[in-house]
N, CA and C of each residue as an Amber inpcrd file, in Angstrom:
protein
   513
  63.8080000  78.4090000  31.4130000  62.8360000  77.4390000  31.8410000
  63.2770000  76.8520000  33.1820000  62.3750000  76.8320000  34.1640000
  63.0360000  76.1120000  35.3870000  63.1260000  74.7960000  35.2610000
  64.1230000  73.9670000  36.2750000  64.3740000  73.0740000  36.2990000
  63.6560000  72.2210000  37.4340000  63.7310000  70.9020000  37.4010000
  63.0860000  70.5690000  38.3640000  64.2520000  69.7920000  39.3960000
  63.7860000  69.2940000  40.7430000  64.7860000  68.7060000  41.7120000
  65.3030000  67.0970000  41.1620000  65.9310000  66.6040000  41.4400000
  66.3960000  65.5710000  41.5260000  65.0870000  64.5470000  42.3510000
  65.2280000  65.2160000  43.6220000  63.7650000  64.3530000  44.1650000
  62.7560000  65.0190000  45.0110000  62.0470000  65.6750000  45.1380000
  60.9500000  66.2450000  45.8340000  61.0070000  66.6420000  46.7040000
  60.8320000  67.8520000  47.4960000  61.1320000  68.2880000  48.8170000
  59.4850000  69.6240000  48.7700000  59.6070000  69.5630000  50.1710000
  58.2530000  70.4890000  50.6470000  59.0550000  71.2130000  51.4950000
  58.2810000  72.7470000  52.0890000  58.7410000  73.6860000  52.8800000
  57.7640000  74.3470000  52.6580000  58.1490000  75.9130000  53.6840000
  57.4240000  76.6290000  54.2160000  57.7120000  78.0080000  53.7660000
  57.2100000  78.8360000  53.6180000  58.1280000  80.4020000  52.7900000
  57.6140000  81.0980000  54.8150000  58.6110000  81.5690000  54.4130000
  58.4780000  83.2500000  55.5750000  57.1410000  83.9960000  55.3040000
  56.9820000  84.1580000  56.7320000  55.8650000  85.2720000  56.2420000
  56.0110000  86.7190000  55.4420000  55.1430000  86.7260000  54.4760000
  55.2000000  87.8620000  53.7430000  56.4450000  87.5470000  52.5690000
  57.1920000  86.6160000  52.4020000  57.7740000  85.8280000  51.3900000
  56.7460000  85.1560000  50.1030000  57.0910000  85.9120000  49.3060000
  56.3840000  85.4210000  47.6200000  57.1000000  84.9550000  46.6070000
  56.0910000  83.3200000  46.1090000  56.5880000  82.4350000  45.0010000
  56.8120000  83.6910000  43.7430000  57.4730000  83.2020000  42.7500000
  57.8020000  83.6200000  41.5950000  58.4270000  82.8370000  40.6560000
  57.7570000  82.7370000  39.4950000  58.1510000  82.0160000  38.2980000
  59.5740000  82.6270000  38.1190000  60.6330000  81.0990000  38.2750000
  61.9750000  81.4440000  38.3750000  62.2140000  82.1010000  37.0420000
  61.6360000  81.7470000  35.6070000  61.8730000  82.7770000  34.4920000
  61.7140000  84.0090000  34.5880000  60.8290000  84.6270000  35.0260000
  60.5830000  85.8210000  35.1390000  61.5190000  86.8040000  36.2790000
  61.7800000  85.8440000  37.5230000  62.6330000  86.6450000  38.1510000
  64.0230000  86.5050000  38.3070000  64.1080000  86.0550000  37.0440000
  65.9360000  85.8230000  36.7970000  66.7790000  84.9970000  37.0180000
  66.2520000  83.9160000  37.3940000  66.7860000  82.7740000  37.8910000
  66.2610000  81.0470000  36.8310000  66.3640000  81.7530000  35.9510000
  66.2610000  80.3640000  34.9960000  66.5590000  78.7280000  35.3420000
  67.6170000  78.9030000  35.9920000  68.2170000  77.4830000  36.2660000
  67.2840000  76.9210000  37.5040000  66.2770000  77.9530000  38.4860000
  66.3470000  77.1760000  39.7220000  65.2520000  76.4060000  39.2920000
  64.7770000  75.7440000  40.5860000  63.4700000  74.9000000  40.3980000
  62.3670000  75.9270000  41.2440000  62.6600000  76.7990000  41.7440000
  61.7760000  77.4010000  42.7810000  62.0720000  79.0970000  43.3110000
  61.3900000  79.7290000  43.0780000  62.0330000  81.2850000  43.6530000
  61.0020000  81.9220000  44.1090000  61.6170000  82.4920000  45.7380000
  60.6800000  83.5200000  46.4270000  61.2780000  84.7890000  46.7930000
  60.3630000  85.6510000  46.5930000  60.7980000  87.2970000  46.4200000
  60.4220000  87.6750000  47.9920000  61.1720000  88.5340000  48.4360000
  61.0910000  89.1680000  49.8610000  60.2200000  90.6220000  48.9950000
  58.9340000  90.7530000  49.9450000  58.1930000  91.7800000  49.6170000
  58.8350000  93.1340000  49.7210000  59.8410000  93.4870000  50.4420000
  60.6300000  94.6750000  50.4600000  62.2020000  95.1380000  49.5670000
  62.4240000  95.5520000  48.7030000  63.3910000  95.5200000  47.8810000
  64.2650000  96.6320000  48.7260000  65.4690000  96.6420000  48.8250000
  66.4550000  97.0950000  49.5470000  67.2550000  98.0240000  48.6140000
  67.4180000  99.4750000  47.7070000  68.1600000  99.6690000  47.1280000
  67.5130000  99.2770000  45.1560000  66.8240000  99.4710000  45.3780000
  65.8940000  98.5850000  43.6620000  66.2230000  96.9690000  43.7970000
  66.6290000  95.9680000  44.9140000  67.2060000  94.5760000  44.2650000
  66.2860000  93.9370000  45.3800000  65.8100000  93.0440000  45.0120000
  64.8660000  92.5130000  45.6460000  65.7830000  91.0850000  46.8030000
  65.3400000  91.0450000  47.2010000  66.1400000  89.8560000  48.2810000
  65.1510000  88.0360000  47.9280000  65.9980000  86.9730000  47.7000000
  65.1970000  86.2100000  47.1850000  66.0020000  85.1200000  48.0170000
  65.2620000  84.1120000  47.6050000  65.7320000  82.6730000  48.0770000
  65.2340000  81.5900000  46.8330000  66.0400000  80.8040000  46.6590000
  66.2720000  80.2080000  45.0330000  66.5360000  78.4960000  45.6430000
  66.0360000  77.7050000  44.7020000  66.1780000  76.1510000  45.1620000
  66.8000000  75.4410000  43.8580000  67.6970000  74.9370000  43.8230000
  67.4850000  74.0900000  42.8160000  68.6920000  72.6650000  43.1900000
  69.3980000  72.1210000  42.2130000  69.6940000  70.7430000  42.9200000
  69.9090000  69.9720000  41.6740000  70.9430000  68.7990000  41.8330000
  71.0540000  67.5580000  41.3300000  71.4360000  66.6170000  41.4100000
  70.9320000  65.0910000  40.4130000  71.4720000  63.9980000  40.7700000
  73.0130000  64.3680000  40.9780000  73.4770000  63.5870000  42.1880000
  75.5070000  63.3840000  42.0400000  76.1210000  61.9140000  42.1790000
  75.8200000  61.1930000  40.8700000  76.6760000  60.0660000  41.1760000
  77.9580000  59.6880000  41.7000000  78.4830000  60.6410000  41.7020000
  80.1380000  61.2540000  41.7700000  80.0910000  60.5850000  43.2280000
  81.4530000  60.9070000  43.6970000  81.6010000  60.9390000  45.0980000
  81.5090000  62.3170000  45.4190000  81.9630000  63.2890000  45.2250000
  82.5370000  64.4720000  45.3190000  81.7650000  64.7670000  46.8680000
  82.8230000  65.3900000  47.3070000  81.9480000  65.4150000  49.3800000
  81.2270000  66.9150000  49.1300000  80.2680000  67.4280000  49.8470000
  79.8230000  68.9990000  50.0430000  80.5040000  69.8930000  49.8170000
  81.5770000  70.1810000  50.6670000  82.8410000  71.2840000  50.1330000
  83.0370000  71.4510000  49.2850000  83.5230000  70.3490000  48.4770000
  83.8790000  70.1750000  46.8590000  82.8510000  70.9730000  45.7810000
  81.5050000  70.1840000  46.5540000  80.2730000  70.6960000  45.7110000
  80.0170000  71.8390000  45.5340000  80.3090000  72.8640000  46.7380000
  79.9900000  73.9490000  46.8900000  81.1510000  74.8900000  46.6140000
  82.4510000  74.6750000  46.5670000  83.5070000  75.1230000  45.5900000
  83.1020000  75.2060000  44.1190000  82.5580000  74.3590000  43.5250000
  82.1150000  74.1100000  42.0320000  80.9920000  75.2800000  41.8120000
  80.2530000  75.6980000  42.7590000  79.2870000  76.7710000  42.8290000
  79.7150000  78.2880000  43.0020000  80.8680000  78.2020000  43.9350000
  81.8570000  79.7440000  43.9610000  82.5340000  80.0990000  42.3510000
  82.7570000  78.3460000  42.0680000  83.7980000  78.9610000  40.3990000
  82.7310000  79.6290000  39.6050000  81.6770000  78.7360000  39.6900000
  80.3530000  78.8750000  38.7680000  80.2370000  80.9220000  38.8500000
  79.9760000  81.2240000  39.8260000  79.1220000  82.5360000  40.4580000
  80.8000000  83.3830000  39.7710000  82.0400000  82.8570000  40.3500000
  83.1340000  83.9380000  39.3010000  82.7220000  84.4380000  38.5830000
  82.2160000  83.3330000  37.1870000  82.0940000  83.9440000  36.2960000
  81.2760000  84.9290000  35.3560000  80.4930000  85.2420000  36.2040000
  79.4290000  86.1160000  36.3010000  79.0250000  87.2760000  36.8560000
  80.0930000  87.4060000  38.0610000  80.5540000  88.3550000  38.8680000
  81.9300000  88.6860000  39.2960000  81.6590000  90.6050000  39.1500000
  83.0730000  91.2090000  39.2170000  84.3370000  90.3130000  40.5090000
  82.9950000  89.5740000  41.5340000  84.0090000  89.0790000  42.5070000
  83.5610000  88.1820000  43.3610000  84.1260000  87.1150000  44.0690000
  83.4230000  86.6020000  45.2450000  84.1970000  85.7870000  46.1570000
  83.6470000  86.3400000  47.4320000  85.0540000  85.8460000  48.2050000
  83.9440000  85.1630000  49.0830000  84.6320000  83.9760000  49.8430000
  83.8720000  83.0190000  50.6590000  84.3660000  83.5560000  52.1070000
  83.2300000  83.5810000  52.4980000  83.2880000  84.5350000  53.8960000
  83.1450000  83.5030000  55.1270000  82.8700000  82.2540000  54.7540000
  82.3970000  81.3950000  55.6240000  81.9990000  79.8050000  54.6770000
  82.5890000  78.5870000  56.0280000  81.9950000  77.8040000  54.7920000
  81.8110000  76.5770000  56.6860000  80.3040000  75.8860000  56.7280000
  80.7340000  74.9300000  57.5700000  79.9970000  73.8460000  57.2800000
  80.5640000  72.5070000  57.5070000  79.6720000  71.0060000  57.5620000
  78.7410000  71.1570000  58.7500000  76.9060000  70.8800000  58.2750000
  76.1100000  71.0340000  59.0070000  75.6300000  69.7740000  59.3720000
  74.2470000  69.2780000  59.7900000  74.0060000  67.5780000  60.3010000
  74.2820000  66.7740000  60.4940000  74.3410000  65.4390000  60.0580000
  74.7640000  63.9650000  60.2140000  75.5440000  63.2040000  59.3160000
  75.7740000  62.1200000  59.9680000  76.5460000  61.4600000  59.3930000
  75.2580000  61.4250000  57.9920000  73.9310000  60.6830000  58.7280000
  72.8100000  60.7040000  57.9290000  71.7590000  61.6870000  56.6040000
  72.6490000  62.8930000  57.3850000  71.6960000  63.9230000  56.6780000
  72.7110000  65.1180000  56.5290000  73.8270000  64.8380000  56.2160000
  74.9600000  65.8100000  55.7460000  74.3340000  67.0470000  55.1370000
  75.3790000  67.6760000  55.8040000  75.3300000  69.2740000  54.9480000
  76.2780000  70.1460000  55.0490000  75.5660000  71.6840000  54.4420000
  76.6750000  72.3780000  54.4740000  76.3100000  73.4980000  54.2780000
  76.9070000  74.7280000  55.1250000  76.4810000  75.8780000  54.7240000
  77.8710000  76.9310000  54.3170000  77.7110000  77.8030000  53.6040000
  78.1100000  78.9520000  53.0290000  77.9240000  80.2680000  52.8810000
  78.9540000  80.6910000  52.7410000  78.2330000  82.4350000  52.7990000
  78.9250000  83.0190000  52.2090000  78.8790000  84.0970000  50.9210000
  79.8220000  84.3940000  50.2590000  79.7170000  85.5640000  49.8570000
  80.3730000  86.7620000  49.6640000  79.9660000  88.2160000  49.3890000
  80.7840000  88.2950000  47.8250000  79.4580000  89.2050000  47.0850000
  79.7640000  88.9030000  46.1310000  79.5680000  90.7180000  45.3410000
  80.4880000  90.7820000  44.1760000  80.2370000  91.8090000  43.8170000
  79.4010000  91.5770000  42.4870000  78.6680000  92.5170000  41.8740000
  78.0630000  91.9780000  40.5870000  77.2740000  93.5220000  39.7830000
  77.2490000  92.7310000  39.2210000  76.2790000  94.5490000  38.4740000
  74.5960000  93.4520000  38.4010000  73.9790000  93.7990000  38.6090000
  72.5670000  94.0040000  38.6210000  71.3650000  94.9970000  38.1170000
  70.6110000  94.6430000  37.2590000  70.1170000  95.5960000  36.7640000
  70.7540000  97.0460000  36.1140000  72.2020000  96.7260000  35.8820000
  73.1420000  97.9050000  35.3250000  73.8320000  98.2730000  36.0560000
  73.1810000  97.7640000  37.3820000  74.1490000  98.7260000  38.2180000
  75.3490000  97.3270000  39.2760000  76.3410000  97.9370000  39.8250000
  77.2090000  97.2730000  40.5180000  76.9210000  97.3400000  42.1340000
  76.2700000  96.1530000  42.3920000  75.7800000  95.8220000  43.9410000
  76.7280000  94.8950000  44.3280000  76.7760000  95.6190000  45.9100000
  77.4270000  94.4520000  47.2140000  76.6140000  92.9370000  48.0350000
  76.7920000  92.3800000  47.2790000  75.8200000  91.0570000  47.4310000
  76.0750000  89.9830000  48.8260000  75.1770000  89.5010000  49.3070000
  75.4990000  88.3200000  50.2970000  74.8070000  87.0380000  49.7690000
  75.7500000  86.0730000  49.4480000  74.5580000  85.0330000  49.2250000
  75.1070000  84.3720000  50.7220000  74.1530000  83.7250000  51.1550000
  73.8580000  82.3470000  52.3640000  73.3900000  81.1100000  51.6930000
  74.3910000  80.3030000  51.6700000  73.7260000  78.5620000  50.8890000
  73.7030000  77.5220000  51.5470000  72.7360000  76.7690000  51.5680000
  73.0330000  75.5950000  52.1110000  72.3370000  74.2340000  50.9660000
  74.0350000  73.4780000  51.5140000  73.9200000  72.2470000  50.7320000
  73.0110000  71.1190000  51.3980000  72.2890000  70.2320000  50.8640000
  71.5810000  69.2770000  51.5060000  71.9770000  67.5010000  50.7410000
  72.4070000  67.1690000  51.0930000  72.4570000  65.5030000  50.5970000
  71.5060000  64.7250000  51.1930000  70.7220000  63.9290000  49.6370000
  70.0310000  63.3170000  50.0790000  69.9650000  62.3020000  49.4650000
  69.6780000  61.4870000  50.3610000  70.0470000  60.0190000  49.5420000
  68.6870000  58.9410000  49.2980000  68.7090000  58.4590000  47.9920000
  67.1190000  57.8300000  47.1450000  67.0820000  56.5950000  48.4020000
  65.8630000  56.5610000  48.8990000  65.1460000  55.9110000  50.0820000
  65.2040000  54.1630000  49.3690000  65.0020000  54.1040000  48.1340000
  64.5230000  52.9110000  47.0460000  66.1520000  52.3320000  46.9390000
  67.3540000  53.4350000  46.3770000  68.4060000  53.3060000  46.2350000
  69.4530000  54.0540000  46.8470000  69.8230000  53.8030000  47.7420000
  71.2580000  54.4840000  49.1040000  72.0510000  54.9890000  48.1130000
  72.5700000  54.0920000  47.1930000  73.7930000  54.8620000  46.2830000
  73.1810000  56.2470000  45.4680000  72.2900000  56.3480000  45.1860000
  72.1880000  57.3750000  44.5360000  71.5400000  58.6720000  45.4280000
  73.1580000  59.9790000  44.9770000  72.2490000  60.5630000  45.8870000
  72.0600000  62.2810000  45.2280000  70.9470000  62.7930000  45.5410000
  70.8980000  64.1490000  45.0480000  71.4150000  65.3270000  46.0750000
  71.8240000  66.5030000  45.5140000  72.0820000  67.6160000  46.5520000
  71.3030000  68.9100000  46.1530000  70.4750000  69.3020000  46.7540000
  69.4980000  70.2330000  47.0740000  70.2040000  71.3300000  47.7080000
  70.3170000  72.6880000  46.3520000  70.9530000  73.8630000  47.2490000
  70.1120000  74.9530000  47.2860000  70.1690000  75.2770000  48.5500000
  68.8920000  76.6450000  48.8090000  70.0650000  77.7530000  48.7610000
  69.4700000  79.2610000  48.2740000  70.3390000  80.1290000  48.3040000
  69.4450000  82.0510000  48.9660000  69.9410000  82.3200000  49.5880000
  69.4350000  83.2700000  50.1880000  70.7230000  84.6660000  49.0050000
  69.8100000  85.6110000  48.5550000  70.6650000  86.7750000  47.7160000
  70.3350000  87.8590000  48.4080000  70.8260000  88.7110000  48.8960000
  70.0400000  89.8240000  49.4190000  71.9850000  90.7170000  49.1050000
  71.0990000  92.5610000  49.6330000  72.1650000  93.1490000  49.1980000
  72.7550000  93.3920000  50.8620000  74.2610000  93.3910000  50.7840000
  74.7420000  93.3390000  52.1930000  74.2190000  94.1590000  53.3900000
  73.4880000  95.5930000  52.9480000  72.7840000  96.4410000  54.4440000
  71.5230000  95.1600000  54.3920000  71.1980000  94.7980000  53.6600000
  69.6670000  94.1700000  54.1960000  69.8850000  92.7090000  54.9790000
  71.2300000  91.7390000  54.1890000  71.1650000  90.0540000  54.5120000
  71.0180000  90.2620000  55.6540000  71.2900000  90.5120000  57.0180000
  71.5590000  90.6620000  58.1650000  69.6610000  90.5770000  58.5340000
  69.2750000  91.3340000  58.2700000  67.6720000  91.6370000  58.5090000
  66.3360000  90.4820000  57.8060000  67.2050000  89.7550000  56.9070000
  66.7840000  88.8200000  56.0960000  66.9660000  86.9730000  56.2660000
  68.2880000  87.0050000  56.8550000  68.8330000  86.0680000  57.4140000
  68.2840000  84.9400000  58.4180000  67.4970000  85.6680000  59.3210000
  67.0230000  84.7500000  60.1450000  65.3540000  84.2670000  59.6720000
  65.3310000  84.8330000  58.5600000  63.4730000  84.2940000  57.6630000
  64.3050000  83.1200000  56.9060000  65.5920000  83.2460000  56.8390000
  66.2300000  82.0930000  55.5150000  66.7100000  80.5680000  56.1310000
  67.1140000  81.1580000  57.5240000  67.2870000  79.9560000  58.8060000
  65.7120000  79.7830000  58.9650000  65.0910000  80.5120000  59.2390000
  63.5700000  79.3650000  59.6880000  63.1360000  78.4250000  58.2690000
  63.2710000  79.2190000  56.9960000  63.0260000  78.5960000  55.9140000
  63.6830000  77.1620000  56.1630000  64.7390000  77.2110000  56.2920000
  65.8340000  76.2840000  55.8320000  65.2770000  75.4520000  56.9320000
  65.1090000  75.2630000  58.0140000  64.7460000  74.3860000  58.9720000
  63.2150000  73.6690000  59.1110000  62.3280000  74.2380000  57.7430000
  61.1830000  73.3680000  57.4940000  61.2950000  72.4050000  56.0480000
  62.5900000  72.7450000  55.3880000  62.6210000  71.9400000  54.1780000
  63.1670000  70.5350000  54.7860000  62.4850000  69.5720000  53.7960000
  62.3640000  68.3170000  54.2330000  61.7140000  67.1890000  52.4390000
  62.3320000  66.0190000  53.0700000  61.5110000  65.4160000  51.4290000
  60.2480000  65.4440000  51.2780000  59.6660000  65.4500000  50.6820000
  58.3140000  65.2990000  50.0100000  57.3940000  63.6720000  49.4460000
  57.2230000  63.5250000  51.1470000  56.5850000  62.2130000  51.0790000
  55.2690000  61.8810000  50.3470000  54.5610000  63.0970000  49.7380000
  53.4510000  63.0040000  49.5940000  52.1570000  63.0570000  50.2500000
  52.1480000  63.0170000  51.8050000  51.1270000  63.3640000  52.5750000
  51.0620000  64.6080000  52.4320000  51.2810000  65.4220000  52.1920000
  50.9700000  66.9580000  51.5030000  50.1670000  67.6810000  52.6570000
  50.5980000  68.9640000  53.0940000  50.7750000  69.8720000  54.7680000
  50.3380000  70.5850000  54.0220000  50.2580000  70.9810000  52.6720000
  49.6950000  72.3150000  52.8760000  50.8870000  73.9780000  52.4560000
  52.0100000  72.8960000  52.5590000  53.6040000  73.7400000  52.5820000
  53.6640000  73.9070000  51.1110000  54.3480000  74.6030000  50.5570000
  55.4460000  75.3930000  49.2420000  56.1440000  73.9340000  48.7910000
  55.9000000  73.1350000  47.5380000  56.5780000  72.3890000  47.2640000
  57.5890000  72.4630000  45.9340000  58.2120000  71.7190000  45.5000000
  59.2530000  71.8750000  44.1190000  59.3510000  70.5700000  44.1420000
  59.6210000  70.2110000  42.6410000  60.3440000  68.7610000  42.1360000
  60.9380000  68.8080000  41.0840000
């Protein structure tokens, strides 16, 4: 069953990028999943949203360490290929990139995920704040070709004020 966000955010899919009921395309936990119309090898290339409250302190890094242990255990392997603090003091973030080995559909694929962390903090209440992680999966000949639809993605997500554009939303 998907989950929903912590707090509301809107965006934009890539062109030729399609929604999909995260149950159906394997991603139970997210709040949101879009399928790249071209499958690379039988594995489809996707981008996945999901997120939660973090009362904690715990900084981005931390957060996104807790997500590499997570992905271990599920896969033959995963090594962090890249990790950097993105925005503001205001609008912190963080991106990642991690190659991963895994069996898929039976079989054992060379994976790239691209993540980025987002902190965001309740407008009503400063202390409380949620982190919103987008994740780009594709298989390593394709991320490269896929990559820059996941940067434009990533650069129209934003909260969800409710004046409503017309954009791809999740909550």
């Amino acid at each position: 069953m998907p989950t929903t966000l912590p707090v509301p955010i809107e965006f934009e899919l890539p062109e030729g990028w399609h929604a999909a009921p995260p149950d159906e395309a394997g991603a139970p936990g997210a709040a949101f999943v879009a399928l790249h119309p071209q499958p690379d090898a039988g594995f489809t290339a996707n981008i996945t949203i999901d997120g939660e409250y973090r009362p904690d302190a715990a900084a981005l890094p931390e957060i996104a360490q807790e997500s590499v242990e997570r992905l271990r255990r599920s896969a033959m392997s995963v090594e962090v290929t890249g990790r950097r603090e993105i925005g503001s003091a205001e609008a912190p973030g963080l991106t990642q990139t991690l190659a991963v080995s895994a069996v898929v559909g039976g079989l054992l694929r060379d994976l790239v995920q691209s993540q980025v962390y987002l902190s965001m903090l309740d407008v009503a209440d400063p202390r409380k704040r949620s982190v919103i992680r987008l994740v780009l999966t594709a298989t390593a000949s394709q991320h490269p070709t896929v990559l820059d639809d996941f940067r434009d993605f990533v650069r129209t997500v934003r909260p969800d004020t409710g004046a409503g554009t017309g954009a791809g939303a999740a909550s």
